[in-house]
Amino acid sequence: MRLLVVALAALLAAAPPQSPSRTVLYFGHAWDGSRLLDAVTIVVEGDRIASVTAGQARPPAGAIDMRHYTALPGLIDLHTHVTYYWDRTPGTRPLGQRRRAAVTVFLAQENAMRSLETGVTTIRDLGAANENDFAMRDLVAMGAMKGPRMFVAGQGISAGRGGTPDPAAMGKLAEDRIKSGSDWVKVYASRGSFDSVDTTQTVTFDEMKAIVDAAHAQGKKVAIHSYGAAGVKDAVRAAADSVEHGIELDQETLAEMVKRGTVWVPTIDHNRYYVDAKDDFGFKPESIAPLQDYIAKNLESTRRAFAAGVKIGMGSDAVFTMFGQNTRELEWFVRAGMTPAQALPTATTIPAELLDQKGRLGRLAAGFAADVVAVDGKPLENIADVIRGVRWVMKDGAVVVNRPAR
Ligand SMILES: [Zn+2]
């Protein structure tokens, strides 16, 4: 017995340190974050990409052969509410279902999975109740829950009801959010959500500035929601890192965004979703025309913002049954004048930089996280292939989606 123990110990001591698992992928094409490459071998070691090599006529021995697919970096959805879950029980609506926080977190795995299936391997979640988003973020990071990696804001900051503006109190609120675990601070600076397109600004410039200054002092960033132009203008001037939604943006605001590098996340597609899902939500028929009107104005501002050189980010603003449609925003961006090659950075390199993950996410390159999406079709010619052609997804070196071709 003792001999055996000694022998085992000797064997263990002699064993080389455990090397990370190695996977070799072979694609017909790959868009690496800036260029389209042909005949590409991607070597994955553990959760990282070890190398990307183009121009190999045939797959190396032992490679997973995906020569009929184009590889893209894992996509990033900059605006979700992944903890908004509806179980579709007949007679209920998405809004108003009540359940315990832990039950919601468990059920919301389905939203997380639907997102992965669209090639989204990272989300910035901008607003949740009961710290449900903190729980999901942590469970995903532990590997205990399957889902995109999450950067989360906790509960958004809204204007106090009927009170006078109080910048100091707002700055304190931002500090409290960060202390409790928020990666980002989210501010609701105007009305407007679901079937309401009310553009009324509710948070003052001084309050926004106090929030941004408090967050930046802690090394955290701020996303400001504004449905109307005045709120967007104030958010940009207050040094928000990203501005969510918005219509009728004037040229001065667009120029200021370019100068400051503010990322604009127009979320055009979420109102399309509300129109499509109006019966599930029980929206009144008279709310539909204003939603359509907002979509048209939202698209028009996106067209001008893109032409002006504003950094634009893909955010779905997905809630409830919109998960699985996370990337449909890209179609609007192409309508706003982008080529597919110009639209893809809105879901990869631009969000990666905004999230301070420039050297880790948004590209297929050595040293980056092994987040790889295999797409059927020609994503650089037809953006619909990105939206509907995702067949296989790897996140942090593990295959999380594997769907046979049609
Ligand atoms: Zn939102």
mmCIF file of C-alpha atoms and ligand atoms in Angstrom:
data_model
loop_
_atom_site.group_PDB
_atom_site.id
_atom_site.type_symbol
_atom_site.label_atom_id
_atom_site.label_comp_id
_atom_site.label_asym_id
_atom_site.label_seq_id
_atom_site.Cartn_x
_atom_site.Cartn_y
_atom_site.Cartn_z
ATOM 1 C CA MET A 1 0.000 0.000 0.000
ATOM 2 C CA ARG A 2 2.683 2.426 1.006
ATOM 3 C CA LEU A 3 4.656 1.490 -2.101
ATOM 4 C CA LEU A 4 1.629 2.225 -4.220
ATOM 5 C CA VAL A 5 1.208 5.653 -2.606
ATOM 6 C CA VAL A 6 4.873 6.451 -3.174
ATOM 7 C CA ALA A 7 4.625 5.303 -6.778
ATOM 8 C CA LEU A 8 1.491 7.381 -7.339
ATOM 9 C CA ALA A 9 3.096 10.433 -5.801
ATOM 10 C CA ALA A 10 6.132 10.002 -8.055
ATOM 11 C CA LEU A 11 3.859 9.645 -11.061
ATOM 12 C CA LEU A 12 1.918 12.803 -10.167
ATOM 13 C CA ALA A 13 5.103 14.769 -9.585
ATOM 14 C CA ALA A 14 6.395 13.688 -12.993
ATOM 15 C CA ALA A 15 3.153 14.523 -14.835
ATOM 16 C CA PRO A 16 3.368 17.702 -16.885
ATOM 17 C CA PRO A 17 1.147 20.588 -15.752
ATOM 18 C CA GLN A 18 -2.321 20.113 -17.233
ATOM 19 C CA SER A 19 -2.466 21.900 -20.562
ATOM 20 C CA PRO A 20 -5.690 23.620 -21.640
ATOM 21 C CA SER A 21 -7.939 21.712 -24.025
ATOM 22 C CA ARG A 22 -7.217 22.399 -27.685
ATOM 23 C CA THR A 23 -9.818 22.668 -30.449
ATOM 24 C CA VAL A 24 -9.090 23.372 -34.099
ATOM 25 C CA LEU A 25 -11.797 24.986 -36.239
ATOM 26 C CA TYR A 26 -11.760 25.333 -39.997
ATOM 27 C CA PHE A 27 -13.982 27.801 -41.889
ATOM 28 C CA GLY A 28 -14.531 28.677 -45.541
ATOM 29 C CA HIS A 29 -14.347 32.341 -44.536
ATOM 30 C CA ALA A 30 -13.947 34.462 -41.426
ATOM 31 C CA TRP A 31 -14.617 38.134 -40.715
ATOM 32 C CA ASP A 32 -12.085 38.899 -37.999
ATOM 33 C CA GLY A 33 -13.417 42.269 -36.858
ATOM 34 C CA SER A 34 -12.029 44.222 -39.780
ATOM 35 C CA ARG A 35 -11.339 41.969 -42.779
ATOM 36 C CA LEU A 36 -12.864 38.997 -44.584
ATOM 37 C CA LEU A 37 -10.373 36.112 -44.733
ATOM 38 C CA ASP A 38 -10.586 32.919 -46.806
ATOM 39 C CA ALA A 39 -9.904 29.309 -45.783
ATOM 40 C CA VAL A 40 -9.334 30.016 -42.117
ATOM 41 C CA THR A 41 -8.010 27.826 -39.310
ATOM 42 C CA ILE A 42 -8.744 28.996 -35.769
ATOM 43 C CA VAL A 43 -6.911 27.235 -32.966
ATOM 44 C CA VAL A 44 -8.607 27.495 -29.574
ATOM 45 C CA GLU A 45 -6.748 26.704 -26.374
ATOM 46 C CA GLY A 46 -8.887 26.657 -23.246
ATOM 47 C CA ASP A 47 -11.092 29.763 -23.333
ATOM 48 C CA ARG A 48 -8.821 31.754 -25.673
ATOM 49 C CA ILE A 49 -8.006 31.936 -29.361
ATOM 50 C CA ALA A 50 -4.382 30.811 -29.842
ATOM 51 C CA SER A 51 -4.123 31.599 -33.554
ATOM 52 C CA VAL A 52 -6.024 32.585 -36.683
ATOM 53 C CA THR A 53 -4.453 31.525 -39.982
ATOM 54 C CA ALA A 54 -5.872 32.191 -43.450
ATOM 55 C CA GLY A 55 -5.189 30.494 -46.763
ATOM 56 C CA GLN A 56 -5.015 26.833 -45.781
ATOM 57 C CA ALA A 57 -6.563 24.950 -48.685
ATOM 58 C CA ARG A 58 -7.829 22.061 -46.564
ATOM 59 C CA PRO A 59 -8.721 21.539 -42.907
ATOM 60 C CA PRO A 60 -5.844 20.407 -40.674
ATOM 61 C CA ALA A 61 -6.113 16.886 -39.222
ATOM 62 C CA GLY A 62 -8.579 16.736 -36.354
ATOM 63 C CA ALA A 63 -10.205 20.069 -37.159
ATOM 64 C CA ILE A 64 -13.948 20.649 -36.898
ATOM 65 C CA ASP A 65 -14.765 21.149 -40.560
ATOM 66 C CA MET A 66 -17.030 24.156 -41.072
ATOM 67 C CA ARG A 67 -15.831 25.008 -44.575
ATOM 68 C CA HIS A 68 -19.395 25.872 -45.652
ATOM 69 C CA TYR A 69 -19.683 28.542 -42.974
ATOM 70 C CA THR A 70 -18.289 32.012 -42.309
ATOM 71 C CA ALA A 71 -16.913 32.678 -38.825
ATOM 72 C CA LEU A 72 -17.730 35.905 -37.002
ATOM 73 C CA PRO A 73 -16.576 37.080 -33.568
ATOM 74 C CA GLY A 74 -19.168 36.528 -30.815
ATOM 75 C CA LEU A 75 -21.709 39.344 -31.121
ATOM 76 C CA ILE A 76 -22.461 41.905 -28.416
ATOM 77 C CA ASP A 77 -25.965 43.204 -27.678
ATOM 78 C CA LEU A 78 -25.555 46.549 -25.909
ATOM 79 C CA HIS A 79 -29.071 46.850 -24.541
ATOM 80 C CA THR A 80 -31.109 44.028 -23.037
ATOM 81 C CA HIS A 81 -33.442 43.368 -20.123
ATOM 82 C CA VAL A 82 -32.760 39.656 -19.883
ATOM 83 C CA THR A 83 -34.562 39.191 -16.571
ATOM 84 C CA TYR A 84 -37.899 40.302 -18.087
ATOM 85 C CA TYR A 85 -39.493 36.895 -18.481
ATOM 86 C CA TRP A 86 -43.007 35.898 -19.527
ATOM 87 C CA ASP A 87 -44.136 32.266 -19.242
ATOM 88 C CA ARG A 88 -46.973 32.763 -21.814
ATOM 89 C CA THR A 89 -49.671 31.409 -19.511
ATOM 90 C CA PRO A 90 -52.972 32.042 -21.321
ATOM 91 C CA GLY A 91 -54.843 34.969 -19.832
ATOM 92 C CA THR A 92 -51.648 36.681 -18.618
ATOM 93 C CA ARG A 93 -49.581 39.532 -20.087
ATOM 94 C CA PRO A 94 -45.778 39.913 -20.143
ATOM 95 C CA LEU A 95 -46.091 42.920 -17.845
ATOM 96 C CA GLY A 96 -47.512 42.240 -14.414
ATOM 97 C CA GLN A 97 -46.612 38.596 -13.801
ATOM 98 C CA ARG A 98 -45.418 38.252 -10.215
ATOM 99 C CA ARG A 99 -43.056 35.605 -8.887
ATOM 100 C CA ARG A 100 -40.125 35.220 -6.516
ATOM 101 C CA ALA A 101 -36.800 36.684 -7.665
ATOM 102 C CA ALA A 102 -35.020 33.317 -7.691
ATOM 103 C CA VAL A 103 -37.765 31.827 -9.868
ATOM 104 C CA THR A 104 -37.402 34.678 -12.351
ATOM 105 C CA VAL A 105 -33.629 34.214 -12.480
ATOM 106 C CA PHE A 106 -34.097 30.507 -13.166
ATOM 107 C CA LEU A 107 -36.713 31.043 -15.884
ATOM 108 C CA ALA A 108 -34.743 33.853 -17.547
ATOM 109 C CA GLN A 109 -32.143 31.281 -18.602
ATOM 110 C CA GLU A 110 -34.421 30.791 -21.591
ATOM 111 C CA ASN A 111 -33.890 34.446 -22.646
ATOM 112 C CA ALA A 112 -30.142 33.936 -22.214
ATOM 113 C CA MET A 113 -30.223 30.796 -24.373
ATOM 114 C CA ARG A 114 -32.299 32.491 -27.102
ATOM 115 C CA SER A 115 -29.651 35.246 -27.179
ATOM 116 C CA LEU A 116 -26.797 32.750 -27.589
ATOM 117 C CA GLU A 117 -28.696 31.221 -30.523
ATOM 118 C CA THR A 118 -28.476 34.559 -32.361
ATOM 119 C CA GLY A 119 -24.684 34.557 -31.952
ATOM 120 C CA VAL A 120 -24.803 37.028 -29.063
ATOM 121 C CA THR A 121 -22.192 35.918 -26.508
ATOM 122 C CA THR A 122 -22.081 39.163 -24.514
ATOM 123 C CA ILE A 123 -24.862 41.454 -23.329
ATOM 124 C CA ARG A 124 -25.014 44.744 -21.527
ATOM 125 C CA ASP A 125 -28.180 44.464 -19.452
ATOM 126 C CA LEU A 126 -29.650 47.885 -18.745
ATOM 127 C CA GLY A 127 -32.204 47.568 -16.007
ATOM 128 C CA ALA A 128 -33.535 44.830 -13.755
ATOM 129 C CA ALA A 129 -35.481 44.472 -10.519
ATOM 130 C CA ASN A 130 -34.396 42.780 -7.279
ATOM 131 C CA GLU A 131 -30.747 42.475 -8.392
ATOM 132 C CA ASN A 132 -31.853 39.583 -10.629
ATOM 133 C CA ASP A 133 -29.277 40.703 -13.193
ATOM 134 C CA PHE A 134 -26.445 40.538 -10.633
ATOM 135 C CA ALA A 135 -27.459 36.951 -9.876
ATOM 136 C CA MET A 136 -27.530 35.954 -13.547
ATOM 137 C CA ARG A 137 -24.230 37.681 -14.288
ATOM 138 C CA ASP A 138 -22.552 35.861 -11.430
ATOM 139 C CA LEU A 139 -24.088 32.455 -12.264
ATOM 140 C CA VAL A 140 -22.983 32.747 -15.910
ATOM 141 C CA ALA A 141 -19.486 33.812 -14.843
ATOM 142 C CA MET A 142 -19.300 30.777 -12.505
ATOM 143 C CA GLY A 143 -20.306 28.472 -15.361
ATOM 144 C CA ALA A 144 -23.400 27.455 -13.402
ATOM 145 C CA MET A 145 -25.784 29.002 -15.961
ATOM 146 C CA LYS A 146 -25.575 28.923 -19.749
ATOM 147 C CA GLY A 147 -25.810 32.390 -21.247
ATOM 148 C CA PRO A 148 -23.953 35.352 -22.693
ATOM 149 C CA ARG A 149 -21.454 37.048 -20.366
ATOM 150 C CA MET A 150 -23.164 39.985 -18.751
ATOM 151 C CA PHE A 151 -22.340 43.580 -17.905
ATOM 152 C CA VAL A 152 -25.207 44.839 -15.802
ATOM 153 C CA ALA A 153 -26.708 48.029 -14.404
ATOM 154 C CA GLY A 154 -29.036 46.775 -11.674
ATOM 155 C CA GLN A 155 -31.946 49.113 -11.143
ATOM 156 C CA GLY A 156 -31.963 52.191 -13.378
ATOM 157 C CA ILE A 157 -32.025 55.663 -11.860
ATOM 158 C CA SER A 158 -35.233 57.624 -12.486
ATOM 159 C CA ALA A 159 -36.334 61.120 -11.505
ATOM 160 C CA GLY A 160 -37.995 61.401 -8.114
ATOM 161 C CA ARG A 161 -41.735 61.857 -8.384
ATOM 162 C CA GLY A 162 -42.794 65.493 -8.301
ATOM 163 C CA GLY A 163 -39.719 66.596 -6.358
ATOM 164 C CA THR A 164 -37.365 69.400 -7.271
ATOM 165 C CA PRO A 165 -34.182 68.404 -9.091
ATOM 166 C CA ASP A 166 -31.489 67.231 -6.677
ATOM 167 C CA PRO A 167 -28.130 66.601 -8.391
ATOM 168 C CA ALA A 168 -26.340 65.666 -5.157
ATOM 169 C CA ALA A 169 -28.920 62.997 -4.347
ATOM 170 C CA MET A 170 -28.645 61.625 -7.894
ATOM 171 C CA GLY A 171 -24.857 61.413 -7.634
ATOM 172 C CA LYS A 172 -25.256 59.550 -4.347
ATOM 173 C CA LEU A 173 -27.699 57.131 -5.996
ATOM 174 C CA ALA A 174 -25.124 56.331 -8.672
ATOM 175 C CA GLU A 175 -22.525 55.621 -5.976
ATOM 176 C CA ASP A 176 -24.983 53.342 -4.174
ATOM 177 C CA ARG A 177 -25.713 51.382 -7.351
ATOM 178 C CA ILE A 178 -22.011 50.816 -7.952
ATOM 179 C CA LYS A 179 -21.458 49.819 -4.324
ATOM 180 C CA SER A 180 -24.216 47.219 -4.584
ATOM 181 C CA GLY A 181 -22.634 45.598 -7.662
ATOM 182 C CA SER A 182 -23.531 47.458 -10.879
ATOM 183 C CA ASP A 183 -20.975 47.359 -13.689
ATOM 184 C CA TRP A 184 -22.799 50.228 -15.406
ATOM 185 C CA VAL A 185 -25.112 53.007 -14.282
ATOM 186 C CA LYS A 186 -28.392 53.314 -16.203
ATOM 187 C CA VAL A 187 -30.395 56.523 -16.139
ATOM 188 C CA TYR A 188 -33.989 56.935 -17.343
ATOM 189 C CA ALA A 189 -33.793 60.604 -18.359
ATOM 190 C CA SER A 190 -37.100 60.732 -20.185
ATOM 191 C CA ARG A 191 -40.425 59.014 -20.362
ATOM 192 C CA GLY A 192 -41.103 56.502 -23.129
ATOM 193 C CA SER A 193 -41.144 52.707 -22.988
ATOM 194 C CA PHE A 194 -43.324 49.851 -24.220
ATOM 195 C CA ASP A 195 -46.332 51.406 -26.019
ATOM 196 C CA SER A 196 -45.446 54.956 -24.926
ATOM 197 C CA VAL A 197 -43.222 57.118 -27.140
ATOM 198 C CA ASP A 198 -43.496 60.120 -24.805
ATOM 199 C CA THR A 199 -40.293 62.140 -25.282
ATOM 200 C CA THR A 200 -40.663 64.306 -22.140
ATOM 201 C CA GLN A 201 -37.305 64.787 -20.387
ATOM 202 C CA THR A 202 -37.453 63.910 -16.674
ATOM 203 C CA VAL A 203 -33.841 64.265 -15.454
ATOM 204 C CA THR A 204 -32.050 67.627 -15.705
ATOM 205 C CA PHE A 205 -28.639 68.279 -17.226
ATOM 206 C CA ASP A 206 -27.197 69.020 -13.753
ATOM 207 C CA GLU A 207 -28.527 65.725 -12.422
ATOM 208 C CA MET A 208 -27.102 63.791 -15.369
ATOM 209 C CA LYS A 209 -23.771 65.513 -14.876
ATOM 210 C CA ALA A 210 -23.738 64.640 -11.155
ATOM 211 C CA ILE A 211 -24.456 60.983 -11.964
ATOM 212 C CA VAL A 212 -21.808 60.787 -14.686
ATOM 213 C CA ASP A 213 -19.183 62.500 -12.516
ATOM 214 C CA ALA A 214 -19.929 60.189 -9.562
ATOM 215 C CA ALA A 215 -19.771 57.066 -11.748
ATOM 216 C CA HIS A 216 -16.621 58.098 -13.585
ATOM 217 C CA ALA A 217 -14.926 58.824 -10.252
ATOM 218 C CA GLN A 218 -15.521 55.126 -9.427
ATOM 219 C CA GLY A 219 -14.259 54.008 -12.832
ATOM 220 C CA LYS A 220 -17.751 53.057 -14.052
ATOM 221 C CA LYS A 221 -19.636 54.164 -17.147
ATOM 222 C CA VAL A 222 -23.123 55.576 -17.678
ATOM 223 C CA ALA A 223 -25.877 54.798 -20.215
ATOM 224 C CA ILE A 224 -28.640 57.378 -20.475
ATOM 225 C CA HIS A 225 -32.106 56.590 -21.854
ATOM 226 C CA SER A 226 -33.803 59.443 -23.672
ATOM 227 C CA TYR A 227 -36.674 59.152 -26.138
ATOM 228 C CA GLY A 228 -36.489 62.844 -27.065
ATOM 229 C CA ALA A 229 -33.873 65.107 -28.643
ATOM 230 C CA ALA A 230 -33.443 67.484 -25.684
ATOM 231 C CA GLY A 231 -32.582 64.638 -23.310
ATOM 232 C CA VAL A 232 -30.096 63.179 -25.793
ATOM 233 C CA LYS A 233 -28.421 66.564 -26.157
ATOM 234 C CA ASP A 234 -28.118 66.971 -22.381
ATOM 235 C CA ALA A 235 -26.882 63.386 -21.976
ATOM 236 C CA VAL A 236 -24.109 63.962 -24.515
ATOM 237 C CA ARG A 237 -23.091 67.286 -22.915
ATOM 238 C CA ALA A 238 -23.105 65.588 -19.488
ATOM 239 C CA ALA A 239 -20.533 63.078 -20.853
ATOM 240 C CA ALA A 240 -22.719 59.974 -20.896
ATOM 241 C CA ASP A 241 -20.714 57.084 -22.334
ATOM 242 C CA SER A 242 -23.686 55.859 -24.337
ATOM 243 C CA VAL A 243 -27.095 57.256 -25.135
ATOM 244 C CA GLU A 244 -30.036 54.906 -25.635
ATOM 245 C CA HIS A 245 -32.986 55.574 -28.022
ATOM 246 C CA GLY A 246 -33.737 59.032 -29.438
ATOM 247 C CA ILE A 247 -35.234 60.851 -32.422
ATOM 248 C CA GLU A 248 -34.853 64.220 -34.139
ATOM 249 C CA LEU A 249 -31.200 64.573 -33.113
ATOM 250 C CA ASP A 250 -29.842 67.885 -34.391
ATOM 251 C CA GLN A 251 -26.543 68.299 -36.250
ATOM 252 C CA GLU A 252 -24.948 70.054 -33.266
ATOM 253 C CA THR A 253 -25.651 67.036 -31.019
ATOM 254 C CA LEU A 254 -24.332 64.633 -33.661
ATOM 255 C CA ALA A 255 -21.143 66.714 -34.008
ATOM 256 C CA GLU A 256 -20.716 66.704 -30.222
ATOM 257 C CA MET A 257 -21.120 62.886 -30.169
ATOM 258 C CA VAL A 258 -18.420 62.541 -32.814
ATOM 259 C CA LYS A 259 -16.093 64.882 -30.896
ATOM 260 C CA ARG A 260 -16.581 63.078 -27.576
ATOM 261 C CA GLY A 261 -16.783 59.542 -28.969
ATOM 262 C CA THR A 262 -20.219 59.015 -27.435
ATOM 263 C CA VAL A 263 -21.778 55.732 -28.555
ATOM 264 C CA TRP A 264 -25.368 56.015 -29.712
ATOM 265 C CA VAL A 265 -27.591 52.941 -29.340
ATOM 266 C CA PRO A 266 -30.742 53.837 -31.297
ATOM 267 C CA THR A 267 -32.699 50.588 -30.568
ATOM 268 C CA ILE A 268 -34.863 51.045 -33.674
ATOM 269 C CA ASP A 269 -36.035 47.442 -33.736
ATOM 270 C CA HIS A 270 -37.591 47.332 -30.273
ATOM 271 C CA ASN A 271 -40.585 49.368 -31.407
ATOM 272 C CA ARG A 272 -41.007 46.996 -34.376
ATOM 273 C CA TYR A 273 -41.195 44.216 -31.764
ATOM 274 C CA TYR A 274 -43.847 46.089 -29.770
ATOM 275 C CA VAL A 275 -45.948 46.495 -32.902
ATOM 276 C CA ASP A 276 -45.585 42.779 -33.736
ATOM 277 C CA ALA A 277 -46.308 41.675 -30.142
ATOM 278 C CA LYS A 278 -49.140 44.149 -29.511
ATOM 279 C CA ASP A 279 -51.697 41.421 -28.851
ATOM 280 C CA ASP A 280 -49.499 39.663 -26.269
ATOM 281 C CA PHE A 281 -49.039 42.976 -24.452
ATOM 282 C CA GLY A 282 -52.642 44.093 -24.956
ATOM 283 C CA PHE A 283 -51.575 47.444 -26.405
ATOM 284 C CA LYS A 284 -54.412 49.675 -27.552
ATOM 285 C CA PRO A 285 -54.836 49.999 -31.356
ATOM 286 C CA GLU A 286 -54.231 53.761 -31.138
ATOM 287 C CA SER A 287 -50.701 53.186 -29.755
ATOM 288 C CA ILE A 288 -49.535 51.561 -33.018
ATOM 289 C CA ALA A 289 -49.380 54.633 -35.290
ATOM 290 C CA PRO A 290 -47.169 56.574 -32.821
ATOM 291 C CA LEU A 291 -44.848 53.544 -32.539
ATOM 292 C CA GLN A 292 -44.552 53.404 -36.350
ATOM 293 C CA ASP A 293 -43.920 57.134 -36.475
ATOM 294 C CA TYR A 294 -41.176 56.790 -33.841
ATOM 295 C CA ILE A 295 -39.529 53.987 -35.851
ATOM 296 C CA ALA A 296 -39.412 56.203 -38.965
ATOM 297 C CA LYS A 297 -37.873 59.116 -37.046
ATOM 298 C CA ASN A 298 -35.473 56.820 -35.191
ATOM 299 C CA LEU A 299 -34.273 55.424 -38.539
ATOM 300 C CA GLU A 300 -33.919 58.894 -40.048
ATOM 301 C CA SER A 301 -31.741 60.053 -37.121
ATOM 302 C CA THR A 302 -29.643 56.891 -37.442
ATOM 303 C CA ARG A 303 -29.098 57.634 -41.133
ATOM 304 C CA ARG A 304 -27.856 61.153 -40.292
ATOM 305 C CA ALA A 305 -25.805 59.980 -37.307
ATOM 306 C CA PHE A 306 -24.023 57.355 -39.402
ATOM 307 C CA ALA A 307 -23.350 59.887 -42.173
ATOM 308 C CA ALA A 308 -21.957 62.315 -39.553
ATOM 309 C CA GLY A 309 -19.540 59.655 -38.246
ATOM 310 C CA VAL A 310 -21.174 58.932 -34.878
ATOM 311 C CA LYS A 311 -20.186 55.604 -33.270
ATOM 312 C CA ILE A 312 -23.346 53.511 -33.413
ATOM 313 C CA GLY A 313 -23.933 50.422 -31.273
ATOM 314 C CA MET A 314 -26.296 47.483 -31.725
ATOM 315 C CA GLY A 315 -28.759 47.263 -28.870
ATOM 316 C CA SER A 316 -31.986 45.310 -29.162
ATOM 317 C CA ASP A 317 -33.660 46.561 -25.969
ATOM 318 C CA ALA A 318 -34.987 43.002 -25.867
ATOM 319 C CA VAL A 319 -37.575 42.138 -23.235
ATOM 320 C CA PHE A 320 -39.748 39.026 -22.740
ATOM 321 C CA THR A 321 -40.412 37.261 -26.070
ATOM 322 C CA MET A 322 -38.025 39.457 -28.094
ATOM 323 C CA PHE A 323 -35.055 37.278 -27.112
ATOM 324 C CA GLY A 324 -33.996 35.373 -30.194
ATOM 325 C CA GLN A 325 -34.444 38.545 -32.269
ATOM 326 C CA ASN A 326 -31.458 40.334 -30.685
ATOM 327 C CA THR A 327 -29.654 41.065 -33.954
ATOM 328 C CA ARG A 328 -32.544 42.272 -36.092
ATOM 329 C CA GLU A 329 -31.352 45.824 -35.356
ATOM 330 C CA LEU A 330 -28.589 45.185 -37.915
ATOM 331 C CA GLU A 331 -31.163 45.156 -40.702
ATOM 332 C CA TRP A 332 -32.234 48.685 -39.737
ATOM 333 C CA PHE A 333 -28.597 49.790 -39.751
ATOM 334 C CA VAL A 334 -28.223 48.576 -43.332
ATOM 335 C CA ARG A 335 -31.394 50.482 -44.221
ATOM 336 C CA ALA A 336 -29.780 53.526 -42.582
ATOM 337 C CA GLY A 337 -26.964 53.351 -45.110
ATOM 338 C CA MET A 338 -24.394 50.921 -43.699
ATOM 339 C CA THR A 339 -22.936 48.069 -45.700
ATOM 340 C CA PRO A 340 -22.900 44.738 -43.817
ATOM 341 C CA ALA A 341 -19.168 45.304 -43.247
ATOM 342 C CA GLN A 342 -20.018 48.641 -41.633
ATOM 343 C CA ALA A 343 -22.904 47.177 -39.609
ATOM 344 C CA LEU A 344 -20.908 44.302 -38.075
ATOM 345 C CA PRO A 345 -18.646 46.600 -36.006
ATOM 346 C CA THR A 346 -21.786 47.958 -34.262
ATOM 347 C CA ALA A 347 -22.142 44.495 -32.700
ATOM 348 C CA THR A 348 -18.448 43.678 -32.215
ATOM 349 C CA THR A 349 -15.583 46.174 -32.073
ATOM 350 C CA ILE A 350 -17.578 49.284 -31.092
ATOM 351 C CA PRO A 351 -19.347 47.617 -28.132
ATOM 352 C CA ALA A 352 -16.123 45.883 -27.078
ATOM 353 C CA GLU A 353 -14.425 49.256 -26.749
ATOM 354 C CA LEU A 354 -17.420 50.771 -24.932
ATOM 355 C CA LEU A 355 -17.322 47.870 -22.451
ATOM 356 C CA ASP A 356 -13.549 48.321 -21.927
ATOM 357 C CA GLN A 357 -13.018 44.876 -23.498
ATOM 358 C CA LYS A 358 -11.140 46.028 -26.587
ATOM 359 C CA GLY A 359 -8.357 43.477 -26.192
ATOM 360 C CA ARG A 360 -10.639 40.582 -25.277
ATOM 361 C CA LEU A 361 -13.944 40.733 -27.188
ATOM 362 C CA GLY A 362 -15.211 41.662 -30.645
ATOM 363 C CA ARG A 363 -12.443 40.160 -32.791
ATOM 364 C CA LEU A 364 -11.150 36.818 -33.972
ATOM 365 C CA ALA A 365 -7.478 37.144 -33.115
ATOM 366 C CA ALA A 366 -4.830 35.475 -30.987
ATOM 367 C CA GLY A 367 -5.313 36.244 -27.305
ATOM 368 C CA PHE A 368 -9.004 37.103 -27.613
ATOM 369 C CA ALA A 369 -11.802 35.195 -25.868
ATOM 370 C CA ALA A 370 -12.768 32.152 -27.931
ATOM 371 C CA ASP A 371 -16.209 33.455 -28.901
ATOM 372 C CA VAL A 372 -16.873 32.274 -32.450
ATOM 373 C CA VAL A 373 -20.109 32.272 -34.456
ATOM 374 C CA ALA A 374 -20.563 30.083 -37.546
ATOM 375 C CA VAL A 375 -22.939 31.598 -40.092
ATOM 376 C CA ASP A 376 -24.498 29.923 -43.117
ATOM 377 C CA GLY A 377 -24.616 32.198 -46.184
ATOM 378 C CA LYS A 378 -22.787 35.381 -47.083
ATOM 379 C CA PRO A 379 -22.962 37.698 -44.070
ATOM 380 C CA LEU A 380 -20.770 40.356 -45.707
ATOM 381 C CA GLU A 381 -23.160 40.562 -48.654
ATOM 382 C CA ASN A 382 -26.468 39.873 -46.979
ATOM 383 C CA ILE A 383 -27.035 41.036 -43.403
ATOM 384 C CA ALA A 384 -30.080 38.735 -43.163
ATOM 385 C CA ASP A 385 -27.622 35.813 -43.114
ATOM 386 C CA VAL A 386 -26.202 37.143 -39.829
ATOM 387 C CA ILE A 387 -29.709 37.424 -38.415
ATOM 388 C CA ARG A 388 -31.099 34.099 -39.617
ATOM 389 C CA GLY A 389 -28.074 31.980 -40.524
ATOM 390 C CA VAL A 390 -26.385 31.272 -37.174
ATOM 391 C CA ARG A 391 -25.701 27.526 -36.974
ATOM 392 C CA TRP A 392 -23.037 27.084 -34.310
ATOM 393 C CA VAL A 393 -21.731 29.222 -31.468
ATOM 394 C CA MET A 394 -18.692 28.885 -29.226
ATOM 395 C CA LYS A 395 -18.311 30.980 -26.080
ATOM 396 C CA ASP A 396 -15.123 30.974 -23.991
ATOM 397 C CA GLY A 397 -13.981 27.873 -25.895
ATOM 398 C CA ALA A 398 -17.140 25.831 -25.224
ATOM 399 C CA VAL A 399 -19.746 25.015 -27.883
ATOM 400 C CA VAL A 400 -23.047 26.503 -26.676
ATOM 401 C CA VAL A 401 -25.165 26.254 -29.848
ATOM 402 C CA ASN A 402 -24.997 23.535 -32.499
ATOM 403 C CA ARG A 403 -27.855 23.455 -34.981
ATOM 404 C CA PRO A 404 -27.792 21.339 -38.110
ATOM 405 C CA ALA A 405 -28.004 23.156 -41.438
ATOM 406 C CA ARG A 406 -31.357 23.492 -43.101
HETATM 407 ZN ZN ZN B 1 -34.176 49.393 -22.219
#
